[in-house]
C-alpha positions as a printed Julia matrix, in Angstrom:
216×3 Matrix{Float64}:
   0.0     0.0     0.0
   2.6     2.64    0.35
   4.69    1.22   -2.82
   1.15    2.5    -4.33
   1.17    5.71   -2.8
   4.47    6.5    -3.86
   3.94    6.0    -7.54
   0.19    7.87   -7.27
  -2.47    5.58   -6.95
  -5.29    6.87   -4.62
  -7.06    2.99   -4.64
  -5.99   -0.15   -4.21
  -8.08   -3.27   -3.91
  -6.44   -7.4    -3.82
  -8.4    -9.78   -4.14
  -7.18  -13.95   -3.54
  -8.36  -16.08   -5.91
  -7.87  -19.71   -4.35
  -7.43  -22.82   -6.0
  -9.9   -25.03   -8.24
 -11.82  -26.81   -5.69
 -11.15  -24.98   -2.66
 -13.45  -24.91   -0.26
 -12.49  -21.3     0.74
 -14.93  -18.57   -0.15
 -13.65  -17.65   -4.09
 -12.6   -14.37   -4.62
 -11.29  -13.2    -0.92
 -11.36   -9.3    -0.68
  -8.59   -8.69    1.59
  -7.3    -5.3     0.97
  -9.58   -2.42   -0.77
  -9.34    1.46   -0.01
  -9.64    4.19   -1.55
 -12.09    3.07   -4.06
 -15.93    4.03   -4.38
 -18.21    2.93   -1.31
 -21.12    2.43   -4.37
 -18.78    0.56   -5.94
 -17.36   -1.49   -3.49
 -20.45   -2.38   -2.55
 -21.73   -3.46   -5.21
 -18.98   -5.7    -6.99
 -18.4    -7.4    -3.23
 -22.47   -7.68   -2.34
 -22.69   -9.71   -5.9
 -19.66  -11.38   -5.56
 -18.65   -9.75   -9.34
 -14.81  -10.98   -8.93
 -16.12  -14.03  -10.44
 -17.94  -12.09  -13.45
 -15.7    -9.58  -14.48
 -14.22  -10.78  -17.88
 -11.23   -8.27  -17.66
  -9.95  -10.18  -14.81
  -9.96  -13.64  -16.66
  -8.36  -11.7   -19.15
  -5.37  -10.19  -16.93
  -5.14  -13.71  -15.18
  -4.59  -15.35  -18.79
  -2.48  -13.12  -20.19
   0.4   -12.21  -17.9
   0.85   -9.16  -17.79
   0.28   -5.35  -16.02
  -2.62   -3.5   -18.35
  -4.14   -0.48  -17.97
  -8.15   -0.81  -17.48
  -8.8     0.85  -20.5
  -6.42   -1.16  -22.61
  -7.68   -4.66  -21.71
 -10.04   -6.51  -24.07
 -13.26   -7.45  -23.05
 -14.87  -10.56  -24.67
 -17.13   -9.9   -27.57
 -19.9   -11.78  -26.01
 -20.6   -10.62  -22.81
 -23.77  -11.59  -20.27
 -26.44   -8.46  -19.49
 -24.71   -9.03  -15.74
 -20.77   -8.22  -16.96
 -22.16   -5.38  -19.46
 -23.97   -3.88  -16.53
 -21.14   -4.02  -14.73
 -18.16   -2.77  -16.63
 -20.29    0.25  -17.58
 -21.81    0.9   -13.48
 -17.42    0.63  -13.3
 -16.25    2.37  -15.54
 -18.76    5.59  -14.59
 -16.96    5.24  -11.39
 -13.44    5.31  -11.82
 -11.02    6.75  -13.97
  -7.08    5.63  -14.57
  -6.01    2.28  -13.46
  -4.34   -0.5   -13.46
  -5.08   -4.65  -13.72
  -2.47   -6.13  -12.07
  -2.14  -10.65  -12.1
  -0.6   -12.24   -9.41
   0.36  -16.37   -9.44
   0.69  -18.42   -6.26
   1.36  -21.93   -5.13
  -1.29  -24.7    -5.8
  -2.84  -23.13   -8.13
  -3.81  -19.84   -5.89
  -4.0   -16.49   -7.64
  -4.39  -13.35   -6.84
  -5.49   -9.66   -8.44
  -4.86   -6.16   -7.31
  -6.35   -3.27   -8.77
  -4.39    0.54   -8.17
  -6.76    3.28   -9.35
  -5.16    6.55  -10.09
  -8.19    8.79  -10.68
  -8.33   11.13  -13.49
  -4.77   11.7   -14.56
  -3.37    8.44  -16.25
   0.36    8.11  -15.21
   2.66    7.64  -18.25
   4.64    4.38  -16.97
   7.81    2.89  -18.76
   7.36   -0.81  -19.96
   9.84   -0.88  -16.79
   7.96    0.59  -14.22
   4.74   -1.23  -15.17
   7.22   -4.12  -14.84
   7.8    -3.24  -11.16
   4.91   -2.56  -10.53
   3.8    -5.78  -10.95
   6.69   -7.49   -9.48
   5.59   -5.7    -6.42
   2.42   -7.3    -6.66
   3.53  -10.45   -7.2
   5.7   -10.53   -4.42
   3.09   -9.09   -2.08
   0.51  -11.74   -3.49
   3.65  -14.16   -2.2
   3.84  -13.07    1.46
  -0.54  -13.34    2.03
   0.43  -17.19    0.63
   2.88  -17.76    2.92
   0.26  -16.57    5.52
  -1.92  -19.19    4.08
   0.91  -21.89    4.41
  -0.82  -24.17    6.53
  -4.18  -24.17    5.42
  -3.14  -24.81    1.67
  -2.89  -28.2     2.48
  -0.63  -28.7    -0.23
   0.37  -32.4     1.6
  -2.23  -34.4     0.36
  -1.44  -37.55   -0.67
  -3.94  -39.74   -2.43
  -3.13  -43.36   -2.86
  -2.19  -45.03   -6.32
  -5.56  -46.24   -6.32
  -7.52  -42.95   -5.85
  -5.92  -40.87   -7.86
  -6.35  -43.65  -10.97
 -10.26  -43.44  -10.26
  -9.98  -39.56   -9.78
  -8.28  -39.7   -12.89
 -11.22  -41.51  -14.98
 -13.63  -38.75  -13.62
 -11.75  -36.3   -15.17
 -11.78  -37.96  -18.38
 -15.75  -37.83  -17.66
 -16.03  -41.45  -16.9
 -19.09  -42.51  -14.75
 -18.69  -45.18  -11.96
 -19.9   -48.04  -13.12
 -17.51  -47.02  -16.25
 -14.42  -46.4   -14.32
 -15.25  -49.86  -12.07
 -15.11  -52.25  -15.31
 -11.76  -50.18  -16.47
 -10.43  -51.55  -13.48
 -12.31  -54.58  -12.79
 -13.54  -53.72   -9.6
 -16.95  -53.24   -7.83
 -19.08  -49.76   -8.27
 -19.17  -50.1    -4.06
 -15.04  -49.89   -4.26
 -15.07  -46.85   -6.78
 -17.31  -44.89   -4.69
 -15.4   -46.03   -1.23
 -12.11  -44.56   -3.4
 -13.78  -41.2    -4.14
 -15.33  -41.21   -0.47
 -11.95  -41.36    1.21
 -10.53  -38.81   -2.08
 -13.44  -36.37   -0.52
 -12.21  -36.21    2.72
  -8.48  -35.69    1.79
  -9.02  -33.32   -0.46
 -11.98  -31.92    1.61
 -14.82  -31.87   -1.19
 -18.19  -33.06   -1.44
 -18.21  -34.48   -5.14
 -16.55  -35.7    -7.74
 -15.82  -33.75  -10.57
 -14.52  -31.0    -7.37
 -12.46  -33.49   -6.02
 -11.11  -33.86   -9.78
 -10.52  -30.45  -10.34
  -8.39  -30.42   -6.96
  -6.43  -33.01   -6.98
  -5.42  -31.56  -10.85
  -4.49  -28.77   -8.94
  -2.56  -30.47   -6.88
  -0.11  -32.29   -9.05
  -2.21  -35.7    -8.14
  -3.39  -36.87  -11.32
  -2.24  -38.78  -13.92
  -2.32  -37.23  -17.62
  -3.5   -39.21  -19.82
């Protein structure tokens, strides 16, 4: 927050994006000031972190861009129309800023400058990211022991986790292996409460996460 002060922004908002299959609340709002009360209120009340297209967009493509220079998708839904333009009547000069984490956790932090739009080097809007990044680092390492990054499935489990990824029912997956349905769902029963999900295709998507599953 004061590395954002010192280059001009008057807002800053970070937001944690945790892993596929988390069971943590998506889109964590853990810093914002500065910005709009009407506007913080209404992208946190409807949880728009997970509708805004520009932040997919940031998150895919790497890089520091200012909010005015990041593409929007040509198809949008009447919710993320409403709400880039309800935005964009609210703020002026700013920044998108990615941030990449361990297991799959991400992050996004958003510096608003107001009306004057700073004329940043390729360089600087390198820093300024990097500052970002690293900052998106530290809250991680907060995280450390929650991530629950040691989970360890069996040979067995992550096989059948494996097959529901590749969209395989049970009774599918259970003559792939020649076993009983009753075995594949004990296997995904004991997945669930490593991984700490409630169904499959979740547990899937976390364990791919993870590093647990095998590519076929």
């Amino acid at each position: 927050m004061r590395f954002a002060s010192r280059i001009g922004a008057n807002a800053i908002a970070y937001h944690h994006l945790p892993s596929i299959g988390s069971s943590e609340p998506i889109g964590l709002n853990v810093i914002c000031v500065g910005f709009p009360a009407d506007l913080v209120s209404h992208f946190e009340g409807n949880r728009l972190v997970q509708i805004d297209p520009t932040i997919q967009e940031v998150l895919s493509g790497g890089k520091a861009l200012w909010w005015d220079d990041t593409a929007t998708p040509k198809k949008m839904s009447k919710a993320e129309r409403e709400y880039l333009e309800f935005a964009a009547s609210k703020v002026g000069a700013g920044l998108h800023l990615p941030a990449y984490g361990p297991n799959g956790r991400q992050g996004y932090v958003s510096m608003g400058f107001g009306a004057q739009k700073p004329d940043f080097s390729e360089a600087e809007m390198a820093n300024i990211q990097l500052c970002g990044q690293v900052a998106h680092q530290q809250y991680c390492q907060l995280l450390e022991e929650p991530l629950n990054s040691n989970v360890r499935l069996s040979p067995r489990e992550r096989e059948v986790l494996s097959w529901v990824a590749e969209g395989k029912s049970n009774g599918v997956i259970a003559d792939i292996l020649q076993v009983s349905e009753t075995s594949i769902i004990t296997y995904l029963e004991r997945a669930f409460r490593k991984l700490d999900v409630d169904n499959r295709v979740t547990a899937a998507l976390r364990a791919s996460s993870l590093g647990e599953l095998r590519h076929r």
